[in-house]
Coordinates of N, CA and C in Angstrom, one line a residue:
M1 N 3.7 19.0 -166.7 CA 4.6 19.4 -165.6 C 5.7 18.4 -165.4
L2 N 5.4 17.2 -165.2 CA 6.4 16.2 -165.0 C 7.3 16.0 -166.2
D3 N 6.7 16.1 -167.4 CA 7.6 16.0 -168.6 C 8.6 17.2 -168.7
K4 N 8.1 18.4 -168.3 CA 9.0 19.5 -168.3 C 10.2 19.3 -167.3
L5 N 9.8 18.9 -166.1 CA 10.8 18.6 -165.1 C 11.8 17.5 -165.6
L6 N 11.3 16.5 -166.2 CA 12.1 15.4 -166.7 C 13.0 16.0 -167.8
A7 N 12.5 16.8 -168.7 CA 13.4 17.3 -169.8 C 14.5 18.2 -169.2
A8 N 14.1 19.0 -168.2 CA 15.1 19.9 -167.5 C 16.2 19.0 -166.8
N9 N 15.7 17.9 -166.2 CA 16.6 17.0 -165.5 C 17.6 16.4 -166.5
F10 N 17.1 16.0 -167.7 CA 18.0 15.4 -168.7 C 19.1 16.4 -169.1
K11 N 18.7 17.7 -169.3 CA 19.6 18.7 -169.6 C 20.7 19.0 -168.5
L12 N 20.2 19.1 -167.3 CA 21.1 19.3 -166.1 C 22.0 18.1 -166.0
S13 N 21.5 16.9 -166.1 CA 22.4 15.7 -165.9 C 23.4 15.6 -167.0
S14 N 23.1 16.0 -168.2 CA 24.0 16.0 -169.3 C 25.1 17.1 -169.1
L15 N 24.7 18.2 -168.6 CA 25.7 19.3 -168.2 C 26.7 18.7 -167.1
M16 N 26.1 18.1 -166.1 CA 26.9 17.6 -165.0 C 27.8 16.5 -165.4
V17 N 27.4 15.7 -166.3 CA 28.3 14.6 -166.7 C 29.4 15.2 -167.6
W18 N 29.2 16.2 -168.3 CA 30.2 16.9 -169.1 C 31.2 17.5 -168.2
I19 N 30.7 18.2 -167.2 CA 31.6 18.9 -166.2 C 32.5 17.8 -165.5
G20 N 31.9 16.7 -165.1 CA 32.6 15.7 -164.5 C 33.7 15.1 -165.4
G21 N 33.3 14.9 -166.7 CA 34.2 14.3 -167.7 C 35.4 15.3 -167.9
V22 N 35.1 16.5 -168.0 CA 36.2 17.5 -168.2 C 37.1 17.5 -167.0
G23 N 36.5 17.4 -165.8 CA 37.3 17.4 -164.6 C 38.2 16.2 -164.5
L24 N 37.7 15.0 -164.9 CA 38.5 13.8 -165.0 C 39.7 13.9 -166.0
I25 N 39.4 14.5 -167.1 CA 40.5 14.7 -168.1 C 41.5 15.6 -167.5
G26 N 41.1 16.7 -166.9 CA 42.0 17.6 -166.3 C 42.8 17.0 -165.2
A27 N 42.2 16.1 -164.4 CA 42.9 15.4 -163.3 C 43.9 14.4 -163.9
A28 N 43.5 13.8 -165.0 CA 44.4 12.8 -165.6 C 45.7 13.5 -166.2
I29 N 45.4 14.7 -166.8 CA 46.6 15.5 -167.3 C 47.5 15.9 -166.2
M30 N 46.9 16.4 -165.1 CA 47.7 16.9 -164.0 C 48.5 15.8 -163.4
V31 N 47.9 14.6 -163.2 CA 48.7 13.4 -162.7 C 49.8 13.0 -163.6
T32 N 49.5 13.0 -164.9 CA 50.5 12.6 -165.9 C 51.7 13.6 -165.9
I33 N 51.4 14.9 -165.8 CA 52.5 15.9 -165.7 C 53.2 15.7 -164.4
D34 N 52.5 15.4 -163.3 CA 53.2 15.2 -162.1 C 54.1 14.0 -162.1
V35 N 53.7 12.9 -162.7 CA 54.5 11.7 -162.8 C 55.7 12.0 -163.7
F36 N 55.5 12.6 -164.8 CA 56.6 13.0 -165.7 C 57.6 13.8 -165.0
L37 N 57.2 14.9 -164.3 CA 58.1 15.8 -163.6 C 58.9 15.0 -162.5
R38 N 58.2 14.1 -161.8 CA 58.8 13.4 -160.8 C 59.9 12.4 -161.3
D39 N 59.5 11.8 -162.5 CA 60.4 10.8 -163.1 C 61.6 11.5 -163.8
V40 N 61.4 12.5 -164.5 CA 62.5 13.2 -165.3 C 63.3 14.2 -164.5
F41 N 62.6 15.1 -163.7 CA 63.2 16.2 -163.1 C 63.3 16.1 -161.5
L42 N 62.7 15.0 -161.0 CA 62.7 14.7 -159.6 C 62.0 15.9 -158.8
V43 N 61.0 16.5 -159.4 CA 60.2 17.5 -158.7 C 58.7 17.1 -158.9
T44 N 57.9 17.6 -158.1 CA 56.5 17.3 -158.1 C 55.6 18.5 -158.1
L45 N 54.5 18.4 -158.7 CA 53.5 19.5 -158.6 C 53.0 19.6 -157.2
G46 N 52.8 18.5 -156.5 CA 52.3 18.5 -155.2 C 50.8 18.6 -155.2
G47 N 50.2 17.6 -154.6 CA 48.7 17.6 -154.5 C 47.9 17.1 -155.6
A48 N 48.6 16.6 -156.6 CA 47.9 16.0 -157.8 C 47.0 14.8 -157.4
D49 N 47.5 14.0 -156.5 CA 46.8 12.8 -156.0 C 45.5 13.3 -155.2
E50 N 45.7 14.3 -154.4 CA 44.6 14.8 -153.6 C 43.5 15.4 -154.4
I51 N 43.9 16.3 -155.3 CA 43.0 16.9 -156.2 C 42.2 15.9 -157.1
S52 N 43.0 14.9 -157.6 CA 42.4 13.9 -158.5 C 41.4 13.1 -157.7
G53 N 41.6 12.9 -156.4 CA 40.6 12.1 -155.6 C 39.4 12.9 -155.4
Y54 N 39.5 14.2 -155.2 CA 38.3 15.1 -155.1 C 37.5 15.1 -156.4
V55 N 38.3 15.2 -157.5 CA 37.6 15.3 -158.8 C 36.9 14.0 -159.1
F56 N 37.5 12.8 -158.8 CA 36.9 11.6 -159.0 C 35.6 11.4 -158.2
A57 N 35.6 11.8 -157.0 CA 34.4 11.8 -156.1 C 33.3 12.7 -156.7
I58 N 33.6 13.9 -157.1 CA 32.7 14.8 -157.6 C 32.1 14.3 -158.9
S59 N 33.0 13.9 -159.8 CA 32.5 13.5 -161.1 C 31.6 12.2 -161.0
T60 N 31.9 11.4 -160.1 CA 31.1 10.2 -159.9 C 29.7 10.6 -159.4
A61 N 29.6 11.5 -158.5 CA 28.3 12.0 -158.0 C 27.6 12.7 -159.1
F62 N 28.3 13.5 -159.9 CA 27.7 14.2 -161.0 C 27.2 13.2 -162.1
A63 N 27.7 12.0 -162.2 CA 27.3 11.0 -163.2 C 26.1 10.2 -162.8
F64 N 25.8 10.1 -161.5 CA 24.7 9.3 -161.0 C 23.4 9.7 -161.6
P65 N 23.0 11.0 -161.7 CA 21.7 11.4 -162.3 C 21.6 10.9 -163.7
Y66 N 22.7 11.2 -164.5 CA 22.8 10.8 -165.9 C 22.5 9.3 -166.0
A67 N 23.2 8.5 -165.2 CA 23.0 7.0 -165.3 C 21.6 6.6 -165.0
V68 N 20.9 7.2 -164.1 CA 19.5 6.8 -163.8 C 18.6 7.2 -165.0
L69 N 18.8 8.4 -165.5 CA 18.0 8.9 -166.6 C 18.2 8.1 -167.9
H70 N 19.4 7.6 -168.0 CA 19.7 6.8 -169.2 C 19.6 5.3 -169.0
R71 N 19.0 5.0 -167.8 CA 18.8 3.6 -167.4 C 20.1 2.8 -167.5
A72 N 21.2 3.4 -167.1 CA 22.5 2.7 -167.2 C 22.9 2.1 -165.8
N73 N 22.0 2.2 -164.8 CA 22.3 1.6 -163.5 C 22.2 0.1 -163.7
V74 N 23.1 -0.6 -163.1 CA 23.2 -2.1 -163.3 C 22.1 -2.8 -162.5
R75 N 21.4 -3.7 -163.1 CA 20.5 -4.6 -162.5 C 20.6 -6.0 -163.1
I76 N 20.3 -7.0 -162.3 CA 20.3 -8.3 -162.9 C 19.0 -8.6 -163.6
D77 N 19.2 -8.8 -164.9 CA 18.0 -8.9 -165.7 C 17.7 -10.3 -166.2
A78 N 18.4 -11.3 -165.8 CA 18.2 -12.7 -166.3 C 16.8 -13.2 -166.0
L79 N 16.2 -12.9 -164.8 CA 14.8 -13.2 -164.5 C 13.9 -12.2 -164.9
Y80 N 14.3 -11.0 -165.1 CA 13.5 -9.8 -165.4 C 12.8 -9.9 -166.8
I81 N 13.7 -10.2 -167.8 CA 13.2 -10.1 -169.2 C 12.0 -11.0 -169.4
P82 N 12.0 -12.3 -169.0 CA 10.8 -13.1 -169.3 C 9.5 -12.8 -168.6
L83 N 9.6 -11.9 -167.6 CA 8.4 -11.6 -166.8 C 7.4 -10.8 -167.6
P84 N 6.1 -10.9 -167.2 CA 5.1 -10.0 -167.8 C 5.4 -8.5 -167.6
P85 N 5.0 -7.7 -168.5 CA 5.3 -6.3 -168.4 C 4.8 -5.6 -167.1
F86 N 3.7 -6.0 -166.6 CA 3.2 -5.4 -165.3 C 4.2 -5.7 -164.2
V87 N 4.6 -7.0 -164.1 CA 5.5 -7.4 -163.0 C 6.9 -6.7 -163.2
R88 N 7.3 -6.5 -164.5 CA 8.6 -5.8 -164.7 C 8.4 -4.3 -164.3
S89 N 7.3 -3.7 -164.5 CA 7.0 -2.4 -164.1 C 7.1 -2.2 -162.6
I90 N 6.5 -3.2 -161.9 CA 6.6 -3.1 -160.4 C 8.0 -3.3 -160.0
L91 N 8.8 -4.2 -160.6 CA 10.2 -4.4 -160.2 C 11.0 -3.1 -160.5
D92 N 10.7 -2.4 -161.6 CA 11.3 -1.1 -161.9 C 11.1 -0.1 -160.8
L93 N 9.9 0.0 -160.3 CA 9.6 0.9 -159.2 C 10.4 0.4 -157.9
V94 N 10.4 -0.9 -157.7 CA 11.1 -1.4 -156.5 C 12.6 -1.1 -156.6
A95 N 13.2 -1.2 -157.8 CA 14.6 -0.8 -158.0 C 14.8 0.7 -157.7
L96 N 13.9 1.5 -158.0 CA 14.1 2.9 -157.7 C 13.9 3.2 -156.2
V97 N 13.0 2.4 -155.6 CA 12.9 2.5 -154.1 C 14.2 2.1 -153.5
G98 N 14.8 1.0 -154.0 CA 16.1 0.5 -153.5 C 17.2 1.6 -153.5
L99 N 17.2 2.3 -154.7 CA 18.2 3.3 -154.8 C 17.9 4.4 -153.7
A100 N 16.7 4.8 -153.6 CA 16.3 5.8 -152.6 C 16.6 5.4 -151.2
V101 N 16.4 4.1 -150.9 CA 16.6 3.6 -149.5 C 18.1 3.7 -149.2
F102 N 18.9 3.5 -150.1 CA 20.4 3.6 -149.9 C 20.9 5.0 -149.9
F103 N 20.5 5.8 -151.0 CA 21.1 7.1 -151.2 C 20.5 8.2 -150.4
F104 N 19.2 8.2 -150.1 CA 18.7 9.3 -149.4 C 19.3 9.4 -148.0
P105 N 19.4 8.3 -147.2 CA 20.1 8.5 -145.9 C 21.6 8.8 -146.1
L106 N 22.2 8.3 -147.1 CA 23.6 8.6 -147.3 C 23.8 10.1 -147.6
T107 N 22.9 10.7 -148.4 CA 22.9 12.1 -148.7 C 22.6 12.9 -147.5
W108 N 21.7 12.5 -146.6 CA 21.4 13.2 -145.4 C 22.6 13.2 -144.5
R109 N 23.3 12.1 -144.3 CA 24.5 12.0 -143.5 C 25.6 12.9 -144.1
S110 N 25.6 12.9 -145.4 CA 26.6 13.8 -146.0 C 26.4 15.2 -145.7
W111 N 25.1 15.6 -145.7 CA 24.8 17.0 -145.3 C 25.2 17.3 -143.9
L112 N 25.0 16.4 -143.0 CA 25.4 16.6 -141.6 C 26.9 16.8 -141.5
M113 N 27.6 16.0 -142.3 CA 29.1 16.0 -142.3 C 29.6 17.3 -142.9
L114 N 28.9 17.7 -144.0 CA 29.3 19.0 -144.7 C 29.0 20.2 -143.7
Q115 N 27.9 20.1 -143.0 CA 27.7 21.2 -142.0 C 28.8 21.3 -141.0
D116 N 29.2 20.2 -140.5 CA 30.4 20.2 -139.5 C 31.6 20.8 -140.2
N117 N 31.9 20.3 -141.4 CA 33.1 20.8 -142.0 C 33.1 22.3 -142.4
I118 N 31.9 22.8 -142.6 CA 31.7 24.2 -142.8 C 31.9 25.0 -141.5
S119 N 31.2 24.5 -140.5 CA 31.3 25.1 -139.1 C 32.7 25.2 -138.6
F120 N 33.5 24.2 -138.7 CA 34.8 24.1 -138.2 C 35.9 24.5 -139.2
W121 N 35.5 24.7 -140.5 CA 36.4 25.0 -141.6 C 37.5 24.0 -141.6
T122 N 37.1 22.7 -141.6 CA 38.0 21.6 -141.6 C 38.9 21.6 -142.8
K123 N 40.2 21.4 -142.6 CA 41.1 21.4 -143.8 C 41.7 20.0 -143.9
S124 N 42.1 19.6 -145.1 CA 42.8 18.3 -145.2 C 44.1 18.3 -144.5
I125 N 44.6 17.1 -144.1 CA 45.9 17.0 -143.4 C 47.0 16.7 -144.4
T126 N 47.0 17.5 -145.5 CA 48.0 17.4 -146.6 C 48.7 18.7 -146.7
P127 N 49.7 18.8 -147.5 CA 50.4 20.0 -147.8 C 49.5 21.1 -148.4
L128 N 48.5 20.7 -149.1 CA 47.6 21.7 -149.7 C 46.6 22.3 -148.7
Q129 N 46.4 21.6 -147.6 CA 45.5 22.2 -146.6 C 44.1 22.6 -147.2
T130 N 43.6 21.8 -148.1 CA 42.3 22.1 -148.7 C 41.2 22.1 -147.8
P131 N 40.4 23.2 -147.8 CA 39.2 23.3 -147.0 C 38.2 22.2 -147.5
I132 N 38.0 21.2 -146.7 CA 37.2 20.0 -147.1 C 35.8 20.4 -147.6
A133 N 35.2 21.5 -147.1 CA 33.9 21.9 -147.4 C 33.8 22.2 -148.9
I134 N 34.9 22.6 -149.5 CA 34.8 23.0 -151.0 C 34.5 21.8 -151.9
P135 N 35.4 20.8 -151.9 CA 35.1 19.6 -152.7 C 33.9 18.8 -152.2
Q136 N 33.7 18.8 -150.9 CA 32.6 18.1 -150.3 C 31.2 18.7 -150.7
S137 N 31.2 20.0 -150.8 CA 29.9 20.7 -151.2 C 29.5 20.4 -152.7
L138 N 30.6 20.3 -153.5 CA 30.3 19.9 -154.9 C 29.8 18.4 -155.0
W139 N 30.5 17.6 -154.2 CA 30.1 16.1 -154.2 C 28.6 16.0 -153.7
F140 N 28.3 16.8 -152.6 CA 27.0 16.8 -152.0 C 26.0 17.3 -153.0
A141 N 26.3 18.3 -153.8 CA 25.4 18.8 -154.8 C 25.0 17.8 -155.8
G142 N 26.0 17.0 -156.2 CA 25.7 15.9 -157.1 C 24.8 14.9 -156.5
M143 N 25.0 14.6 -155.2 CA 24.2 13.6 -154.5 C 22.7 14.1 -154.4
V144 N 22.6 15.4 -154.1 CA 21.2 16.0 -154.0 C 20.5 15.9 -155.4
V145 N 21.2 16.2 -156.5 CA 20.6 16.1 -157.8 C 20.2 14.7 -158.1
F146 N 21.1 13.8 -157.7 CA 20.8 12.4 -157.9 C 19.5 11.9 -157.1
C147 N 19.4 12.3 -155.9 CA 18.2 12.0 -155.1 C 17.0 12.6 -155.7
L148 N 17.0 13.8 -156.1 CA 15.9 14.4 -156.8 C 15.5 13.7 -158.1
T149 N 16.6 13.3 -158.8 CA 16.4 12.6 -160.1 C 15.7 11.2 -159.8
V150 N 16.1 10.5 -158.8 CA 15.5 9.2 -158.5 C 14.0 9.4 -158.1
L151 N 13.8 10.5 -157.3 CA 12.4 10.8 -156.9 C 11.6 11.2 -158.1
L152 N 12.1 12.0 -159.0 CA 11.3 12.4 -160.2 C 11.0 11.2 -161.1
V153 N 12.0 10.3 -161.3 CA 11.8 9.1 -162.2 C 10.8 8.2 -161.5
F154 N 10.9 8.1 -160.2 CA 9.9 7.2 -159.5 C 8.5 7.8 -159.7
V155 N 8.3 9.1 -159.5 CA 7.0 9.7 -159.7 C 6.5 9.5 -161.1
V156 N 7.3 9.8 -162.1 CA 6.9 9.7 -163.5 C 6.6 8.2 -163.8
A157 N 7.4 7.3 -163.3 CA 7.1 5.8 -163.6 C 5.8 5.4 -162.9
L158 N 5.6 5.9 -161.6 CA 4.4 5.5 -160.9 C 3.1 6.1 -161.6
V159 N 3.2 7.3 -162.1 CA 2.1 7.9 -162.8 C 1.8 7.1 -164.0
R160 N 2.8 6.8 -164.8 CA 2.6 6.0 -166.0 C 2.0 4.6 -165.7
L161 N 2.5 4.0 -164.6 CA 1.9 2.7 -164.2 C 0.5 2.8 -163.8
L162 N 0.1 3.9 -163.1 CA -1.3 4.1 -162.7 C -2.2 4.4 -163.9
R163 N -1.6 4.9 -165.0 CA -2.4 5.2 -166.2 C -2.4 3.9 -167.1
G164 N -1.7 2.9 -166.7 CA -1.6 1.7 -167.5 C -0.6 1.7 -168.6
D165 N 0.2 2.7 -168.6 CA 1.2 2.9 -169.6 C 2.5 2.1 -169.3
L166 N 2.5 0.8 -169.5 CA 3.6 -0.1 -169.1 C 4.8 0.2 -170.0
T167 N 4.6 0.6 -171.2 CA 5.7 0.9 -172.1 C 6.4 2.2 -171.6
G168 N 5.6 3.1 -171.1 CA 6.1 4.4 -170.6 C 7.0 4.1 -169.3
V169 N 6.5 3.2 -168.5 CA 7.3 2.8 -167.3 C 8.6 2.2 -167.7
H170 N 8.6 1.3 -168.7 CA 9.8 0.7 -169.2 C 10.8 1.8 -169.8
D171 N 10.2 2.8 -170.5 CA 11.0 3.8 -171.2 C 11.8 4.7 -170.2
I172 N 11.2 4.9 -169.0 CA 11.8 5.8 -168.0 C 12.6 5.0 -167.0
A173 N 12.2 3.8 -166.6 CA 12.8 3.1 -165.5 C 13.2 1.6 -165.7
G174 N 12.8 1.1 -166.9 CA 13.1 -0.3 -167.1 C 14.5 -0.6 -167.6
V175 N 14.8 -1.9 -167.6 CA 16.1 -2.3 -168.0 C 16.1 -2.2 -169.6
P176 N 17.0 -1.5 -170.2 CA 17.0 -1.5 -171.6 C 17.3 -2.8 -172.3
T177 N 16.5 -3.1 -173.3 CA 16.7 -4.3 -174.1 C 18.0 -4.2 -174.9
L178 N 18.5 -5.3 -175.3 CA 19.7 -5.3 -176.2 C 19.4 -4.5 -177.4
D179 N 18.2 -4.6 -178.0 CA 17.9 -3.8 -179.2 C 18.0 -2.3 -178.9
E180 N 17.4 -1.9 -177.8 CA 17.4 -0.5 -177.4 C 18.9 0.0 -177.2
E181 N 19.7 -0.8 -176.6 CA 21.1 -0.4 -176.4 C 21.8 -0.3 -177.7
M182 N 21.6 -1.2 -178.6 CA 22.3 -1.2 -179.9 C 21.8 0.0 -180.7
Q183 N 20.5 0.3 -180.7 CA 20.0 1.5 -181.5 C 20.4 2.8 -180.9
S184 N 20.5 2.9 -179.6 CA 20.8 4.2 -179.0 C 22.3 4.5 -179.1
G185 N 23.1 3.5 -178.9 CA 24.6 3.7 -178.9 C 25.1 4.4 -177.6
D186 N 24.2 4.7 -176.6 CA 24.7 5.4 -175.4 C 24.2 4.7 -174.2
G187 N 24.0 3.4 -174.2 CA 23.7 2.7 -173.0 C 22.2 2.7 -172.7
G188 N 21.4 3.0 -173.7 CA 19.9 2.9 -173.5 C 19.2 4.2 -173.2
H189 N 19.6 5.3 -173.8 CA 18.9 6.6 -173.5 C 17.4 6.4 -173.8
A190 N 16.7 6.8 -172.8 CA 15.2 6.6 -173.0 C 14.5 8.0 -172.8
G191 N 15.1 9.0 -173.4 CA 14.5 10.4 -173.2 C 13.2 10.5 -173.8

């Protein structure tokens, strides 16, 4: 069951990171066109900066689950590497708890803010008058998937630890070794 959830989460996170990447490329093109038009023709598309800000926030939130599943989240590993595998496994779980302690309340507060913006149909104070709930709901969706991903990875790592599978804990939650990063070419994919 956990392996199926993990595989589905890998697929979902890959889709989300592609969507975010396409969004970033689109925003970059839009800003480039806007700058060109402003410089050459003294006209502007209007709102390119606002839209690119929304896209950046959404794509960042969409990339978080991918980063956790591919063990790309940054941790200081100078002391980690020489430790015994059991201690490293415990530290891997502590790192996941640290992510949860920060992001779960942040996501909850984001939900409360999104509810307010939906209730009052809050709009940006820009010429576009963007209903804030639209980009915020996409950002919030990315944060929810991230929190569920952290929870899933923690449960999988904990089950593997309880089974005595320290290599399995490392493969899902550990800091990738230099050899793993060089072999994978994608920052340590541990699918």
